[in-house]
Amino acid sequence: MGDQLEGDEGQHIKYREMVVHYIVEHREEFEPFIEDEVPFDDYCDSMMKDGTWAGNMELQAGSLVTGRNICIHMLNSPRWYINNFSGREASNMVHLSYHHGEHYNSVRLTEDPCQGPAMPVVIKTDSNVASTSNNAQTKAKDSKKSSNRSAYDDTSVKMVMAGTGCSNVAAVQHVLGEMDGDVDSAIEYMIAERHAAAYDDTSVKLVMAGTGCSSVAAVEHPSDLQ
């Protein structure tokens, strides 16, 4: 967040504190999502410490406290959006990349001089995909707030593959995980991403910058690498 909004990675402590304070101030909204029965105060104390990995809950709080939507890029996976705002905030989206199931990095355009806040990134399909995918995720999470993360089985994977035409098992499993095992929401999300497949040069450059991949063909056609 510090690099994206101020061009200064050293500000990460300030944004960590802002996020944790927001979670504390809105305890009733966030406490139900803390996993492993960790006491709320202990969780927040741990999250305040530099080096503690943030998760989806912290990204949601980060979006709300900064007034920015967030786009997360993952190699060979659909973009994931935290879409809380419209208007000016929606056009100044924070872009992050997610690595190895635990770490987030700031994403900039290759032509960004990296002097000050990140240059705006415009992906033509962002507005439609953000709206559709966010609705799908909200529907899945709202229906499962009181339950643990759903374990998806081979039947769920096959149903999503049949409903989307996707042959990439790993991609289907990833989306099912993000949708808490909800097959219908996973299908809706993947179809929305397929409609967004008309990527432009900006999209390709962004993925290459966020993943370190230097092959344009691999970015445009990740399924060819299966």
PDB file of C-alpha atoms in Angstrom:
ATOM      1  CA  MET A   1       0.000   0.000   0.000  1.00  0.00           C
ATOM      2  CA  GLY A   2       2.817   2.383   0.860  1.00  0.00           C
ATOM      3  CA  ASP A   3       4.404   2.001  -2.568  1.00  0.00           C
ATOM      4  CA  GLN A   4       1.101   2.129  -4.445  1.00  0.00           C
ATOM      5  CA  LEU A   5      -0.271   5.227  -2.729  1.00  0.00           C
ATOM      6  CA  GLU A   6       2.851   7.172  -1.784  1.00  0.00           C
ATOM      7  CA  GLY A   7       5.723   5.614  -3.690  1.00  0.00           C
ATOM      8  CA  ASP A   8       7.423   4.747  -0.417  1.00  0.00           C
ATOM      9  CA  GLU A   9       7.686   1.138   0.740  1.00  0.00           C
ATOM     10  CA  GLY A  10       8.834   2.440   4.111  1.00  0.00           C
ATOM     11  CA  GLN A  11       5.289   3.606   4.789  1.00  0.00           C
ATOM     12  CA  HIS A  12       4.064   0.020   5.106  1.00  0.00           C
ATOM     13  CA  ILE A  13       4.086   0.293   8.903  1.00  0.00           C
ATOM     14  CA  LYS A  14       1.757   3.304   8.756  1.00  0.00           C
ATOM     15  CA  TYR A  15      -0.697   1.429   6.548  1.00  0.00           C
ATOM     16  CA  ARG A  16      -0.463  -1.693   8.698  1.00  0.00           C
ATOM     17  CA  GLU A  17      -1.444   0.393  11.719  1.00  0.00           C
ATOM     18  CA  MET A  18      -4.271   2.065   9.779  1.00  0.00           C
ATOM     19  CA  VAL A  19      -5.659  -1.319   8.742  1.00  0.00           C
ATOM     20  CA  VAL A  20      -5.460  -2.871  12.209  1.00  0.00           C
ATOM     21  CA  HIS A  21      -7.019   0.186  13.838  1.00  0.00           C
ATOM     22  CA  TYR A  22      -9.852   0.023  11.310  1.00  0.00           C
ATOM     23  CA  ILE A  23     -10.440  -3.647  12.123  1.00  0.00           C
ATOM     24  CA  VAL A  24     -10.471  -2.866  15.851  1.00  0.00           C
ATOM     25  CA  GLU A  25     -12.911   0.015  15.354  1.00  0.00           C
ATOM     26  CA  HIS A  26     -15.205  -2.243  13.308  1.00  0.00           C
ATOM     27  CA  ARG A  27     -14.787  -5.350  15.419  1.00  0.00           C
ATOM     28  CA  GLU A  28     -18.338  -6.596  14.881  1.00  0.00           C
ATOM     29  CA  GLU A  29     -17.760  -6.708  11.124  1.00  0.00           C
ATOM     30  CA  PHE A  30     -14.423  -8.538  11.181  1.00  0.00           C
ATOM     31  CA  GLU A  31     -14.320 -10.762  14.260  1.00  0.00           C
ATOM     32  CA  PRO A  32     -16.522 -13.524  12.739  1.00  0.00           C
ATOM     33  CA  PHE A  33     -13.920 -14.054  10.008  1.00  0.00           C
ATOM     34  CA  ILE A  34     -10.946 -14.734  12.273  1.00  0.00           C
ATOM     35  CA  GLU A  35      -9.975 -18.376  11.834  1.00  0.00           C
ATOM     36  CA  ASP A  36      -8.715 -21.045  14.231  1.00  0.00           C
ATOM     37  CA  GLU A  37     -10.624 -19.538  17.182  1.00  0.00           C
ATOM     38  CA  VAL A  38      -7.861 -17.020  17.838  1.00  0.00           C
ATOM     39  CA  PRO A  39      -9.037 -14.343  20.323  1.00  0.00           C
ATOM     40  CA  PHE A  40      -9.746 -11.057  18.544  1.00  0.00           C
ATOM     41  CA  ASP A  41      -7.343  -8.970  20.636  1.00  0.00           C
ATOM     42  CA  ASP A  42      -4.531 -11.501  20.216  1.00  0.00           C
ATOM     43  CA  TYR A  43      -5.115 -11.575  16.461  1.00  0.00           C
ATOM     44  CA  CYS A  44      -4.928  -7.791  16.195  1.00  0.00           C
ATOM     45  CA  ASP A  45      -1.817  -7.626  18.381  1.00  0.00           C
ATOM     46  CA  SER A  46      -0.129 -10.161  16.108  1.00  0.00           C
ATOM     47  CA  MET A  47      -1.228  -8.379  12.943  1.00  0.00           C
ATOM     48  CA  MET A  48       0.231  -5.118  14.242  1.00  0.00           C
ATOM     49  CA  LYS A  49       3.713  -6.667  14.294  1.00  0.00           C
ATOM     50  CA  ASP A  50       5.922  -6.115  11.265  1.00  0.00           C
ATOM     51  CA  GLY A  51       6.390  -9.358   9.345  1.00  0.00           C
ATOM     52  CA  THR A  52       2.974 -10.874  10.077  1.00  0.00           C
ATOM     53  CA  TRP A  53       1.399 -11.875   6.763  1.00  0.00           C
ATOM     54  CA  ALA A  54      -1.848 -10.111   5.939  1.00  0.00           C
ATOM     55  CA  GLY A  55      -4.808 -11.927   4.395  1.00  0.00           C
ATOM     56  CA  ASN A  56      -8.098 -11.244   2.669  1.00  0.00           C
ATOM     57  CA  MET A  57      -9.591  -9.622   5.760  1.00  0.00           C
ATOM     58  CA  GLU A  58      -6.756  -7.107   5.960  1.00  0.00           C
ATOM     59  CA  LEU A  59      -7.082  -6.339   2.248  1.00  0.00           C
ATOM     60  CA  GLN A  60     -10.781  -5.643   2.733  1.00  0.00           C
ATOM     61  CA  ALA A  61      -9.987  -3.313   5.631  1.00  0.00           C
ATOM     62  CA  GLY A  62      -7.204  -1.728   3.583  1.00  0.00           C
ATOM     63  CA  SER A  63      -9.634  -1.006   0.771  1.00  0.00           C
ATOM     64  CA  LEU A  64     -12.136   0.587   3.126  1.00  0.00           C
ATOM     65  CA  VAL A  65      -9.666   2.662   5.120  1.00  0.00           C
ATOM     66  CA  THR A  66      -7.916   4.054   2.023  1.00  0.00           C
ATOM     67  CA  GLY A  67     -11.053   4.443  -0.083  1.00  0.00           C
ATOM     68  CA  ARG A  68      -9.579   2.410  -2.950  1.00  0.00           C
ATOM     69  CA  ASN A  69     -10.657  -0.731  -4.743  1.00  0.00           C
ATOM     70  CA  ILE A  70      -7.953  -3.390  -4.995  1.00  0.00           C
ATOM     71  CA  CYS A  71      -7.040  -5.716  -7.856  1.00  0.00           C
ATOM     72  CA  ILE A  72      -4.935  -8.786  -7.051  1.00  0.00           C
ATOM     73  CA  HIS A  73      -2.993 -10.471  -9.862  1.00  0.00           C
ATOM     74  CA  MET A  74      -1.924 -14.116  -9.673  1.00  0.00           C
ATOM     75  CA  LEU A  75       0.073 -16.084 -12.231  1.00  0.00           C
ATOM     76  CA  ASN A  76      -2.159 -18.303 -14.402  1.00  0.00           C
ATOM     77  CA  SER A  77      -5.225 -17.358 -12.336  1.00  0.00           C
ATOM     78  CA  PRO A  78      -8.119 -14.921 -12.753  1.00  0.00           C
ATOM     79  CA  ARG A  79      -7.707 -11.433 -11.370  1.00  0.00           C
ATOM     80  CA  TRP A  80      -9.433 -11.028  -8.016  1.00  0.00           C
ATOM     81  CA  TYR A  81     -11.095  -7.779  -7.010  1.00  0.00           C
ATOM     82  CA  ILE A  82     -11.987  -6.117  -3.736  1.00  0.00           C
ATOM     83  CA  ASN A  83     -14.593  -3.769  -5.125  1.00  0.00           C
ATOM     84  CA  ASN A  84     -16.084  -1.416  -2.523  1.00  0.00           C
ATOM     85  CA  PHE A  85     -16.265   1.887  -4.384  1.00  0.00           C
ATOM     86  CA  SER A  86     -17.453   3.488  -7.598  1.00  0.00           C
ATOM     87  CA  GLY A  87     -16.556   6.752  -9.290  1.00  0.00           C
ATOM     88  CA  ARG A  88     -13.127   8.285  -8.752  1.00  0.00           C
ATOM     89  CA  GLU A  89     -12.001   5.644  -6.274  1.00  0.00           C
ATOM     90  CA  ALA A  90     -12.809   2.892  -8.773  1.00  0.00           C
ATOM     91  CA  SER A  91     -10.605   4.559 -11.389  1.00  0.00           C
ATOM     92  CA  ASN A  92      -7.665   4.755  -8.961  1.00  0.00           C
ATOM     93  CA  MET A  93      -7.412   1.076  -8.142  1.00  0.00           C
ATOM     94  CA  VAL A  94      -4.565  -0.368  -6.094  1.00  0.00           C
ATOM     95  CA  HIS A  95      -2.812  -3.223  -7.925  1.00  0.00           C
ATOM     96  CA  LEU A  96      -1.062  -6.011  -6.035  1.00  0.00           C
ATOM     97  CA  SER A  97       0.378  -9.385  -7.013  1.00  0.00           C
ATOM     98  CA  TYR A  98      -0.023 -12.478  -4.838  1.00  0.00           C
ATOM     99  CA  HIS A  99       2.863 -14.928  -4.554  1.00  0.00           C
ATOM    100  CA  HIS A 100       3.298 -18.428  -3.138  1.00  0.00           C
ATOM    101  CA  GLY A 101       0.063 -18.341  -1.175  1.00  0.00           C
ATOM    102  CA  GLU A 102       1.324 -15.845   1.383  1.00  0.00           C
ATOM    103  CA  HIS A 103       2.968 -12.680   0.047  1.00  0.00           C
ATOM    104  CA  TYR A 104       1.717  -9.523  -1.715  1.00  0.00           C
ATOM    105  CA  ASN A 105       3.795  -7.161  -3.847  1.00  0.00           C
ATOM    106  CA  SER A 106       3.040  -3.774  -5.370  1.00  0.00           C
ATOM    107  CA  VAL A 107       2.432  -3.901  -9.142  1.00  0.00           C
ATOM    108  CA  ARG A 108       3.428  -1.068 -11.480  1.00  0.00           C
ATOM    109  CA  LEU A 109       3.441  -0.596 -15.226  1.00  0.00           C
ATOM    110  CA  THR A 110       6.765  -1.242 -16.922  1.00  0.00           C
ATOM    111  CA  GLU A 111       6.887   2.408 -18.015  1.00  0.00           C
ATOM    112  CA  ASP A 112       6.203   3.684 -14.487  1.00  0.00           C
ATOM    113  CA  PRO A 113       9.251   5.736 -13.371  1.00  0.00           C
ATOM    114  CA  CYS A 114       8.577   4.653  -9.761  1.00  0.00           C
ATOM    115  CA  GLN A 115       8.823   8.205  -8.502  1.00  0.00           C
ATOM    116  CA  GLY A 116       5.862   8.856  -6.256  1.00  0.00           C
ATOM    117  CA  PRO A 117       2.532   6.977  -6.260  1.00  0.00           C
ATOM    118  CA  ALA A 118       1.980   4.247  -8.839  1.00  0.00           C
ATOM    119  CA  MET A 119       0.790   5.379 -12.253  1.00  0.00           C
ATOM    120  CA  PRO A 120      -2.915   4.624 -12.860  1.00  0.00           C
ATOM    121  CA  VAL A 121      -3.473   1.276 -14.529  1.00  0.00           C
ATOM    122  CA  VAL A 122      -6.469   1.019 -16.826  1.00  0.00           C
ATOM    123  CA  ILE A 123      -7.691  -2.417 -17.866  1.00  0.00           C
ATOM    124  CA  LYS A 124     -10.640  -2.063 -20.221  1.00  0.00           C
ATOM    125  CA  THR A 125     -12.618  -4.897 -18.699  1.00  0.00           C
ATOM    126  CA  ASP A 126     -12.016  -4.053 -15.038  1.00  0.00           C
ATOM    127  CA  SER A 127     -15.348  -2.385 -14.337  1.00  0.00           C
ATOM    128  CA  ASN A 128     -17.487  -5.242 -15.663  1.00  0.00           C
ATOM    129  CA  VAL A 129     -15.395  -8.015 -14.181  1.00  0.00           C
ATOM    130  CA  ALA A 130     -15.038  -6.275 -10.828  1.00  0.00           C
ATOM    131  CA  SER A 131     -18.779  -5.898 -10.498  1.00  0.00           C
ATOM    132  CA  THR A 132     -19.617  -9.446 -11.552  1.00  0.00           C
ATOM    133  CA  SER A 133     -16.862 -11.204  -9.639  1.00  0.00           C
ATOM    134  CA  ASN A 134     -17.482  -9.166  -6.502  1.00  0.00           C
ATOM    135  CA  ASN A 135     -21.178 -10.074  -6.598  1.00  0.00           C
ATOM    136  CA  ALA A 136     -20.299 -13.738  -6.964  1.00  0.00           C
ATOM    137  CA  GLN A 137     -17.847 -13.661  -4.073  1.00  0.00           C
ATOM    138  CA  THR A 138     -20.280 -11.754  -1.860  1.00  0.00           C
ATOM    139  CA  LYS A 139     -23.039 -14.260  -2.569  1.00  0.00           C
ATOM    140  CA  ALA A 140     -20.789 -17.174  -1.687  1.00  0.00           C
ATOM    141  CA  LYS A 141     -19.428 -15.609   1.488  1.00  0.00           C
ATOM    142  CA  ASP A 142     -22.799 -14.355   2.723  1.00  0.00           C
ATOM    143  CA  SER A 143     -24.253 -17.840   2.446  1.00  0.00           C
ATOM    144  CA  LYS A 144     -21.380 -19.399   4.407  1.00  0.00           C
ATOM    145  CA  LYS A 145     -20.443 -16.894   7.107  1.00  0.00           C
ATOM    146  CA  SER A 146     -21.250 -19.315   9.898  1.00  0.00           C
ATOM    147  CA  SER A 147     -19.426 -22.279   8.404  1.00  0.00           C
ATOM    148  CA  ASN A 148     -15.807 -23.223   7.888  1.00  0.00           C
ATOM    149  CA  ARG A 149     -14.191 -23.000   4.461  1.00  0.00           C
ATOM    150  CA  SER A 150     -15.913 -25.631   2.305  1.00  0.00           C
ATOM    151  CA  ALA A 151     -13.882 -28.586   1.187  1.00  0.00           C
ATOM    152  CA  TYR A 152     -14.441 -29.139  -2.500  1.00  0.00           C
ATOM    153  CA  ASP A 153     -14.260 -32.640  -3.934  1.00  0.00           C
ATOM    154  CA  ASP A 154     -13.775 -34.127  -7.381  1.00  0.00           C
ATOM    155  CA  THR A 155     -17.493 -33.804  -8.105  1.00  0.00           C
ATOM    156  CA  SER A 156     -17.412 -30.041  -7.492  1.00  0.00           C
ATOM    157  CA  VAL A 157     -14.353 -29.660  -9.710  1.00  0.00           C
ATOM    158  CA  LYS A 158     -15.989 -31.649 -12.506  1.00  0.00           C
ATOM    159  CA  MET A 159     -19.194 -29.607 -12.235  1.00  0.00           C
ATOM    160  CA  VAL A 160     -17.295 -26.328 -12.586  1.00  0.00           C
ATOM    161  CA  MET A 161     -15.240 -27.698 -15.476  1.00  0.00           C
ATOM    162  CA  ALA A 162     -18.438 -28.816 -17.209  1.00  0.00           C
ATOM    163  CA  GLY A 163     -20.163 -25.504 -16.557  1.00  0.00           C
ATOM    164  CA  THR A 164     -17.295 -23.358 -17.801  1.00  0.00           C
ATOM    165  CA  GLY A 165     -15.519 -25.531 -20.349  1.00  0.00           C
ATOM    166  CA  CYS A 166     -12.277 -24.973 -18.431  1.00  0.00           C
ATOM    167  CA  SER A 167      -9.879 -27.933 -18.544  1.00  0.00           C
ATOM    168  CA  ASN A 168      -7.389 -26.501 -16.050  1.00  0.00           C
ATOM    169  CA  VAL A 169      -8.013 -28.429 -12.827  1.00  0.00           C
ATOM    170  CA  ALA A 170      -5.680 -26.228 -10.778  1.00  0.00           C
ATOM    171  CA  ALA A 171      -7.465 -23.052 -11.900  1.00  0.00           C
ATOM    172  CA  VAL A 172     -10.864 -24.552 -11.054  1.00  0.00           C
ATOM    173  CA  GLN A 173      -9.648 -25.669  -7.633  1.00  0.00           C
ATOM    174  CA  HIS A 174      -8.252 -22.201  -6.958  1.00  0.00           C
ATOM    175  CA  VAL A 175     -11.523 -20.460  -7.832  1.00  0.00           C
ATOM    176  CA  LEU A 176     -13.532 -22.974  -5.797  1.00  0.00           C
ATOM    177  CA  GLY A 177     -11.292 -22.193  -2.856  1.00  0.00           C
ATOM    178  CA  GLU A 178     -11.869 -18.455  -3.274  1.00  0.00           C
ATOM    179  CA  MET A 179     -15.624 -19.083  -3.476  1.00  0.00           C
ATOM    180  CA  ASP A 180     -15.670 -21.276  -0.354  1.00  0.00           C
ATOM    181  CA  GLY A 181     -16.574 -24.323  -2.435  1.00  0.00           C
ATOM    182  CA  ASP A 182     -19.701 -22.724  -3.946  1.00  0.00           C
ATOM    183  CA  VAL A 183     -19.995 -24.318  -7.405  1.00  0.00           C
ATOM    184  CA  ASP A 184     -22.490 -21.819  -8.839  1.00  0.00           C
ATOM    185  CA  SER A 185     -20.429 -18.811  -7.756  1.00  0.00           C
ATOM    186  CA  ALA A 186     -17.242 -20.393  -9.114  1.00  0.00           C
ATOM    187  CA  ILE A 187     -18.900 -20.940 -12.497  1.00  0.00           C
ATOM    188  CA  GLU A 188     -20.262 -17.390 -12.542  1.00  0.00           C
ATOM    189  CA  TYR A 189     -16.852 -15.959 -11.693  1.00  0.00           C
ATOM    190  CA  MET A 190     -14.955 -17.975 -14.304  1.00  0.00           C
ATOM    191  CA  ILE A 191     -17.459 -17.137 -17.032  1.00  0.00           C
ATOM    192  CA  ALA A 192     -17.111 -13.449 -16.154  1.00  0.00           C
ATOM    193  CA  GLU A 193     -13.344 -13.744 -16.463  1.00  0.00           C
ATOM    194  CA  ARG A 194     -13.725 -15.479 -19.816  1.00  0.00           C
ATOM    195  CA  HIS A 195     -15.782 -12.558 -21.073  1.00  0.00           C
ATOM    196  CA  ALA A 196     -12.879 -10.366 -20.025  1.00  0.00           C
ATOM    197  CA  ALA A 197     -10.413 -12.334 -22.116  1.00  0.00           C
ATOM    198  CA  ALA A 198     -10.165  -9.581 -24.708  1.00  0.00           C
ATOM    199  CA  TYR A 199      -7.070  -8.237 -22.981  1.00  0.00           C
ATOM    200  CA  ASP A 200      -5.095  -5.276 -24.280  1.00  0.00           C
ATOM    201  CA  ASP A 201      -1.413  -4.373 -24.190  1.00  0.00           C
ATOM    202  CA  THR A 202      -1.809  -2.775 -20.775  1.00  0.00           C
ATOM    203  CA  SER A 203      -3.151  -6.024 -19.317  1.00  0.00           C
ATOM    204  CA  VAL A 204      -0.258  -8.020 -20.731  1.00  0.00           C
ATOM    205  CA  LYS A 205       2.343  -5.540 -19.472  1.00  0.00           C
ATOM    206  CA  LEU A 206       0.746  -5.495 -16.032  1.00  0.00           C
ATOM    207  CA  VAL A 207       0.804  -9.278 -15.685  1.00  0.00           C
ATOM    208  CA  MET A 208       4.392  -9.435 -16.930  1.00  0.00           C
ATOM    209  CA  ALA A 209       5.425  -6.781 -14.406  1.00  0.00           C
ATOM    210  CA  GLY A 210       3.536  -8.404 -11.551  1.00  0.00           C
ATOM    211  CA  THR A 211       4.744 -11.949 -12.164  1.00  0.00           C
ATOM    212  CA  GLY A 212       8.216 -11.450 -13.567  1.00  0.00           C
ATOM    213  CA  CYS A 213       7.240 -13.455 -16.651  1.00  0.00           C
ATOM    214  CA  SER A 214       9.057 -12.235 -19.781  1.00  0.00           C
ATOM    215  CA  SER A 215       7.092 -14.314 -22.290  1.00  0.00           C
ATOM    216  CA  VAL A 216       4.187 -12.465 -23.898  1.00  0.00           C
ATOM    217  CA  ALA A 217       2.855 -15.734 -25.321  1.00  0.00           C
ATOM    218  CA  ALA A 218       2.820 -17.354 -21.886  1.00  0.00           C
ATOM    219  CA  VAL A 219       0.895 -14.426 -20.423  1.00  0.00           C
ATOM    220  CA  GLU A 220      -1.633 -14.358 -23.268  1.00  0.00           C
ATOM    221  CA  HIS A 221      -2.102 -18.134 -23.413  1.00  0.00           C
ATOM    222  CA  PRO A 222      -1.261 -19.702 -20.023  1.00  0.00           C
ATOM    223  CA  SER A 223      -3.317 -22.786 -20.930  1.00  0.00           C
ATOM    224  CA  ASP A 224      -0.707 -23.640 -23.570  1.00  0.00           C
ATOM    225  CA  LEU A 225       1.702 -24.360 -20.729  1.00  0.00           C
ATOM    226  CA  GLN A 226      -0.400 -27.191 -19.284  1.00  0.00           C
TER     227      GLN A 226
END
